[in-house]
Short mmCIF file of C-alpha atoms in Angstrom, two decimals:
data_model
loop_
_atom_site.label_atom_id
_atom_site.label_comp_id
_atom_site.label_asym_id
_atom_site.label_seq_id
_atom_site.Cartn_x
_atom_site.Cartn_y
_atom_site.Cartn_z
CA MET S 1 92.71 100.16 111.85
CA ALA S 2 91.79 102.61 113.87
CA LYS S 3 92.87 105.14 116.41
CA GLN S 4 91.20 105.74 119.63
CA GLU S 5 92.62 103.91 122.65
CA PRO S 6 92.54 100.19 121.82
CA GLU S 7 91.19 97.56 124.17
CA GLN S 8 93.08 94.33 124.74
CA GLY S 9 91.18 91.06 125.11
CA ARG S 10 92.19 87.71 126.56
CA GLY S 11 91.25 85.60 123.55
CA ARG S 12 93.61 83.68 121.29
CA SER S 13 94.48 85.63 118.15
CA ARG S 14 97.34 86.02 115.76
CA ARG S 15 98.12 89.36 117.35
CA ALA S 16 98.30 87.66 120.73
CA LEU S 17 100.52 85.03 119.16
CA LEU S 18 102.75 87.83 117.92
CA GLY S 19 103.23 88.91 121.52
CA ARG S 20 104.01 85.42 122.73
CA VAL S 21 106.44 84.75 119.90
CA GLY S 22 108.10 88.11 120.47
CA LEU S 23 108.67 87.59 124.17
CA ALA S 24 109.56 83.90 124.05
CA THR S 25 111.70 83.78 120.93
CA VAL S 26 112.61 87.16 119.53
CA GLY S 27 114.05 88.46 122.77
CA VAL S 28 116.41 85.50 122.87
CA ALA S 29 117.40 86.05 119.25
CA LEU S 30 118.11 89.71 119.88
CA GLY S 31 120.17 88.99 122.94
CA ALA S 32 122.19 86.32 121.18
CA ALA S 33 122.79 87.96 117.84
CA GLY S 34 121.62 91.54 117.89
CA GLY S 35 118.59 90.53 115.82
CA SER S 36 120.68 88.97 113.04
CA LEU S 37 119.01 85.58 113.45
CA LEU S 38 115.87 87.07 111.93
CA GLY S 39 117.60 87.86 108.66
CA PRO S 40 117.58 91.13 106.74
CA GLU S 41 114.74 93.48 107.52
CA LYS S 42 112.18 94.13 104.79
CA ARG S 43 112.05 97.90 104.78
CA PRO S 44 109.24 99.88 103.17
CA GLY S 45 110.02 102.55 100.65
CA ALA S 46 109.96 106.06 102.03
CA VAL S 47 106.64 107.88 101.81
CA THR S 48 107.53 111.44 100.88
CA VAL S 49 105.52 114.57 100.37
CA SER S 50 105.82 115.41 96.69
CA GLY S 51 105.33 119.12 97.08
CA ARG S 52 101.86 118.97 95.60
CA ARG S 53 99.28 121.10 97.34
CA ARG S 54 96.17 119.07 96.57
CA PHE S 55 94.35 120.37 99.64
CA GLU S 56 95.38 124.02 99.50
CA GLY S 57 92.61 126.15 100.98
CA LYS S 58 90.54 123.14 101.99
CA THR S 59 89.30 122.15 105.42
CA VAL S 60 89.85 118.53 106.41
CA LEU S 61 88.26 116.89 109.43
CA ILE S 62 89.74 113.70 110.93
CA THR S 63 88.48 111.47 113.75
CA GLY S 64 90.93 109.38 115.75
CA ALA S 65 94.05 111.33 114.84
CA THR S 66 96.08 111.35 118.03
CA SER S 67 98.19 108.36 116.91
CA GLY S 68 98.69 105.80 114.16
CA ILE S 69 97.08 106.22 110.76
CA GLY S 70 95.05 109.24 111.85
CA ARG S 71 98.10 111.09 113.11
CA ALA S 72 100.02 110.32 109.91
CA ALA S 73 97.07 111.56 107.87
CA ALA S 74 96.78 114.80 109.84
CA LEU S 75 100.46 115.56 109.18
CA ALA S 76 100.15 114.65 105.49
CA PHE S 77 97.00 116.69 104.87
CA ALA S 78 98.59 119.70 106.56
CA ALA S 79 101.76 119.27 104.50
CA GLU S 80 99.62 119.52 101.37
CA GLY S 81 98.01 122.78 102.43
CA ALA S 82 94.90 121.67 104.31
CA ARG S 83 93.48 123.31 107.38
CA VAL S 84 93.13 120.25 109.62
CA GLY S 85 90.62 119.86 112.43
CA PHE S 86 91.00 116.57 114.27
CA CYS S 87 89.79 114.82 117.38
CA GLY S 88 90.62 111.97 119.74
CA ARG S 89 90.21 111.21 123.41
CA ARG S 90 93.81 111.69 124.54
CA THR S 91 94.38 115.38 125.00
CA GLY S 92 98.15 115.23 125.52
CA LEU S 93 98.73 113.36 122.28
CA GLY S 94 96.27 115.56 120.41
CA LYS S 95 97.98 118.75 121.49
CA ALA S 96 101.35 117.27 120.54
CA VAL S 97 100.14 116.55 116.99
CA GLU S 98 98.64 120.02 116.72
CA ARG S 99 101.92 121.56 117.85
CA GLU S 100 103.95 119.45 115.42
CA ILE S 101 101.80 120.57 112.50
CA ARG S 102 101.96 124.23 113.46
CA GLU S 103 105.70 124.15 114.06
CA GLY S 104 106.06 122.73 110.55
CA GLY S 105 104.18 125.68 109.07
CA GLY S 106 100.80 123.96 108.79
CA GLU S 107 97.40 124.86 110.18
CA ALA S 108 95.60 122.54 112.60
CA ILE S 109 93.33 122.48 115.60
CA TYR S 110 92.84 119.60 118.02
CA LEU S 111 89.52 119.22 119.82
CA ARG S 112 88.83 116.48 122.32
CA ALA S 113 85.88 114.34 121.24
CA ASP S 114 84.83 110.72 121.68
CA VAL S 115 82.94 109.26 118.70
CA LEU S 116 80.77 107.32 121.14
CA GLN S 117 79.25 110.63 122.26
CA GLU S 118 76.91 112.21 119.71
CA ASP S 119 76.95 115.62 121.38
CA GLN S 120 80.75 115.70 121.32
CA VAL S 121 80.89 114.74 117.64
CA ARG S 122 78.28 117.34 116.70
CA ALA S 123 80.20 120.01 118.60
CA PHE S 124 83.51 118.90 117.06
CA VAL S 125 82.21 119.22 113.50
CA ALA S 126 80.59 122.57 114.27
CA GLN S 127 83.73 123.99 115.91
CA VAL S 128 86.01 122.96 113.05
CA CYS S 129 83.65 124.61 110.57
CA ASP S 130 83.35 127.73 112.73
CA VAL S 131 87.14 128.08 112.88
CA TYR S 132 87.98 127.25 109.27
CA GLY S 133 84.80 127.83 107.29
CA GLN S 134 83.28 125.22 105.03
CA LEU S 135 84.11 121.53 105.27
CA ASP S 136 85.68 119.89 102.20
CA VAL S 137 87.04 116.50 103.31
CA ALA S 138 86.34 114.12 106.19
CA PHE S 139 88.50 111.13 107.14
CA ASN S 140 86.62 108.94 109.60
CA ASN S 141 89.33 106.82 111.13
CA ALA S 142 88.59 106.30 114.85
CA GLY S 143 88.34 102.71 115.99
CA ILE S 144 89.17 100.17 118.70
CA THR S 145 89.42 96.42 119.11
CA ILE S 146 88.74 93.93 121.89
CA GLU S 147 89.84 90.41 121.01
CA ARG S 148 88.49 87.19 122.57
CA PRO S 149 86.32 84.18 121.60
CA LEU S 150 82.77 85.26 120.84
CA HIS S 151 81.10 83.72 123.90
CA ASP S 152 83.64 85.40 126.18
CA TYR S 153 82.59 88.91 125.15
CA SER S 154 80.37 90.76 127.53
CA VAL S 155 77.52 92.56 125.85
CA GLU S 156 79.11 95.82 126.95
CA GLU S 157 82.42 94.92 125.27
CA TRP S 158 80.71 93.92 122.02
CA ASP S 159 78.68 97.12 122.01
CA ARG S 160 81.74 99.26 122.68
CA VAL S 161 83.61 97.89 119.67
CA VAL S 162 80.66 98.03 117.29
CA GLN S 163 79.45 101.40 118.51
CA THR S 164 82.91 102.96 118.24
CA ASN S 165 83.83 101.51 114.86
CA LEU S 166 80.45 101.52 113.08
CA ARG S 167 78.03 103.75 114.96
CA GLY S 168 80.84 106.29 115.47
CA VAL S 169 81.30 106.63 111.71
CA PHE S 170 77.54 106.96 111.22
CA ILE S 171 77.38 109.78 113.78
CA ALA S 172 80.36 111.58 112.26
CA MET S 173 78.89 111.35 108.76
CA LYS S 174 75.50 112.49 110.02
CA TYR S 175 77.01 115.84 110.97
CA GLU S 176 79.67 116.06 108.26
CA ILE S 177 77.33 115.55 105.31
CA PRO S 178 75.16 118.65 105.83
CA ARG S 179 78.35 120.75 105.93
CA LEU S 180 79.61 119.13 102.72
CA LEU S 181 76.25 119.78 101.07
CA GLU S 182 76.51 123.43 102.07
CA ALA S 183 79.93 123.55 100.41
CA GLY S 184 78.59 122.04 97.21
CA GLY S 185 80.26 118.65 97.69
CA GLY S 186 83.43 117.04 98.94
CA ALA S 187 84.91 113.69 99.91
CA ILE S 188 84.57 111.28 102.80
CA VAL S 189 87.06 108.48 103.43
CA VAL S 190 86.38 105.75 106.02
CA THR S 191 88.91 103.37 107.55
CA SER S 192 87.69 99.77 107.36
CA SER S 193 90.07 96.80 107.70
CA SER S 194 91.26 93.73 105.85
CA ASN S 195 89.47 91.86 108.64
CA ALA S 196 86.28 92.80 106.82
CA ILE S 197 87.38 90.40 104.07
CA ALA S 198 89.58 87.77 105.71
CA THR S 199 89.83 87.49 109.46
CA GLN S 200 90.71 85.02 112.18
CA GLU S 201 89.75 83.89 115.64
CA GLY S 202 89.09 86.38 118.40
CA ARG S 203 87.97 89.25 116.21
CA SER S 204 84.24 88.74 115.72
CA ALA S 205 83.26 92.16 117.06
CA TYR S 206 86.02 93.98 115.18
CA SER S 207 85.39 92.10 111.93
CA ALA S 208 81.63 92.60 112.10
CA SER S 209 82.02 96.33 112.68
CA LYS S 210 84.57 96.75 109.90
CA ARG S 211 82.49 94.73 107.42
CA GLY S 212 79.49 96.83 108.40
CA LEU S 213 81.43 99.91 107.32
CA ILE S 214 81.65 98.51 103.78
CA GLY S 215 77.85 98.39 103.53
CA LEU S 216 77.51 101.83 105.11
CA VAL S 217 79.93 103.35 102.58
CA GLN S 218 78.24 101.68 99.60
CA SER S 219 74.75 102.83 100.51
CA ALA S 220 75.72 106.33 101.63
CA ALA S 221 77.72 106.83 98.43
CA LEU S 222 74.53 106.24 96.46
CA ASP S 223 72.60 108.65 98.69
CA TYR S 224 74.91 111.54 97.81
CA ALA S 225 76.52 110.67 94.46
CA THR S 226 74.43 113.21 92.56
CA LYS S 227 75.06 115.85 95.22
CA GLY S 228 78.80 116.06 94.73
CA ILE S 229 79.90 113.97 97.72
CA ARG S 230 82.15 110.98 97.10
CA ILE S 231 82.34 108.36 99.85
CA ASN S 232 84.92 105.58 99.83
CA ALA S 233 86.59 103.18 102.25
CA ILE S 234 90.19 102.16 102.61
CA VAL S 235 90.77 98.53 103.62
CA PRO S 236 94.23 98.41 105.22
CA GLY S 237 96.08 95.33 106.29
CA THR S 238 97.97 95.04 109.56
CA THR S 239 99.67 98.35 110.22
CA ASP S 240 102.44 99.06 112.71
CA THR S 241 100.42 101.20 115.09
CA GLU S 242 99.87 101.51 118.80
CA LEU S 243 96.57 99.65 118.44
CA VAL S 244 98.26 96.58 116.98
CA ARG S 245 101.16 96.71 119.43
CA ARG S 246 98.82 96.95 122.39
CA SER S 247 96.58 94.18 121.04
CA ALA S 248 99.67 91.98 120.94
CA GLY S 249 100.34 92.77 124.60
CA MET S 250 103.68 94.36 123.76
CA GLU S 251 103.13 98.03 124.48
CA ASN S 252 105.62 97.93 127.36
CA VAL S 253 108.45 95.96 125.77
CA PRO S 254 111.51 97.67 124.26
CA ASP S 255 111.05 98.95 120.72
CA ALA S 256 113.74 96.63 119.40
CA VAL S 257 111.88 93.58 120.72
CA TRP S 258 108.60 94.82 119.25
CA LYS S 259 110.16 95.45 115.84
CA ALA S 260 111.77 92.03 115.75
CA ALA S 261 108.55 90.30 116.83
CA ALA S 262 106.57 92.22 114.23
CA ARG S 263 109.02 91.21 111.51
CA GLN S 264 108.86 87.56 112.46
CA TRP S 265 105.05 87.59 112.64
CA ALA S 266 104.68 89.36 109.29
CA ARG S 267 106.82 86.80 107.49
CA SER S 268 104.29 84.12 108.39
CA HIS S 269 101.06 86.11 108.22
CA VAL S 270 101.46 88.72 105.48
CA PRO S 271 101.94 86.84 102.20
CA GLY S 272 103.42 88.98 99.50
CA LEU S 273 105.30 91.87 101.07
CA GLN S 274 105.86 90.00 104.36
CA ARG S 275 105.81 93.09 106.52
CA MET S 276 103.34 95.37 108.24
CA ALA S 277 102.32 98.62 106.62
CA THR S 278 103.54 101.90 108.03
CA PRO S 279 100.93 104.47 109.10
CA GLU S 280 102.35 106.85 106.49
CA GLU S 281 101.68 104.36 103.68
CA ILE S 282 98.03 103.97 104.66
CA ALA S 283 97.62 107.72 105.18
CA ALA S 284 99.01 108.40 101.70
CA PHE S 285 96.34 106.09 100.26
CA ALA S 286 93.61 107.91 102.20
CA LEU S 287 94.83 111.24 100.82
CA ALA S 288 94.66 109.88 97.27
CA LEU S 289 91.01 108.90 97.76
CA ALA S 290 90.20 112.25 99.36
CA SER S 291 91.83 114.30 96.60
CA ASP S 292 90.16 115.59 93.44
CA GLU S 293 92.27 113.26 91.32
CA HIS S 294 89.63 110.51 91.11
CA PRO S 295 86.25 112.17 90.48
CA TYR S 296 84.65 108.93 89.22
CA LEU S 297 85.50 106.99 92.38
CA THR S 298 82.67 106.54 94.90
CA GLY S 299 81.15 103.66 96.83
CA ALA S 300 84.43 101.76 96.62
CA SER S 301 86.30 99.76 99.24
CA LEU S 302 89.93 99.67 98.18
CA VAL S 303 92.38 97.18 99.67
CA ILE S 304 95.92 98.10 100.68
CA ASP S 305 97.18 95.09 102.60
CA GLY S 306 100.50 93.91 101.18
CA GLY S 307 98.88 90.80 99.67
CA LYS S 308 97.14 89.43 102.77
CA THR S 309 93.65 88.99 101.32
CA ALA S 310 94.93 87.97 97.87
CA HIS S 311 96.44 84.91 99.55
CA ALA S 312 93.42 84.28 101.78
CA GLY S 313 91.09 84.44 98.76
#
């Protein structure tokens, strides 16, 4: 799931249902019983930095890192010694992430860039490499969603989703790969989605773009396997991010209402763990794929979805 500013559609979807359930039911439950009517919360285990420095001396580039999974990944890469160059469209958020990393003793630079704009992506990659030297890892994470029935999409809306999520990754890789070749190899990780495997109504543009990323990763991995570049995709399930909250129409409700609505929704729609992922959990998985710990892993699309697609399959 990705992390440029999300777009909210009018179509029926389970995320939209989450918003309706949250406002119509969860708010009442919270007011009546302080949330106790929802039962005990299923809490994820803490994702901690182990002290390993797997990315010491390496330069990592991230797209869509001003919030959500991308932000969590930027913090995690920096905590493990990486020099992090990242982009996004929202300058205030980007500068805040940069400041947080630097205040924690890490090294990072934020550069505003929109993956829809080839010139901006080219300049972003070049500037990161100019500042930090060779490129070693790229995490292509930027993405948006617009949700509505297929015939209600305008052509412009369809193109914006597909061009951000799929074309944007192509453009980023187009300029990242020559830098990785210069360095003698490296790793690319791409954020797809469990909607590439099992989806629902209202997400045809998002699902098509995320499934397209699977094919892109498989073919590109074969292009560069003998040149020292590993390319893999993560396939996350629903993650508690701004994109999901906004898609549910609940960006302006109190946090307590959002959390309760998310819990109730996950119990019905996330078989297995019955909760959303945290951004830190998905970021930790991306770091594992980007590290040198799995040199035989390339062309893979690895699912981390709490059991969602196991049930759907």
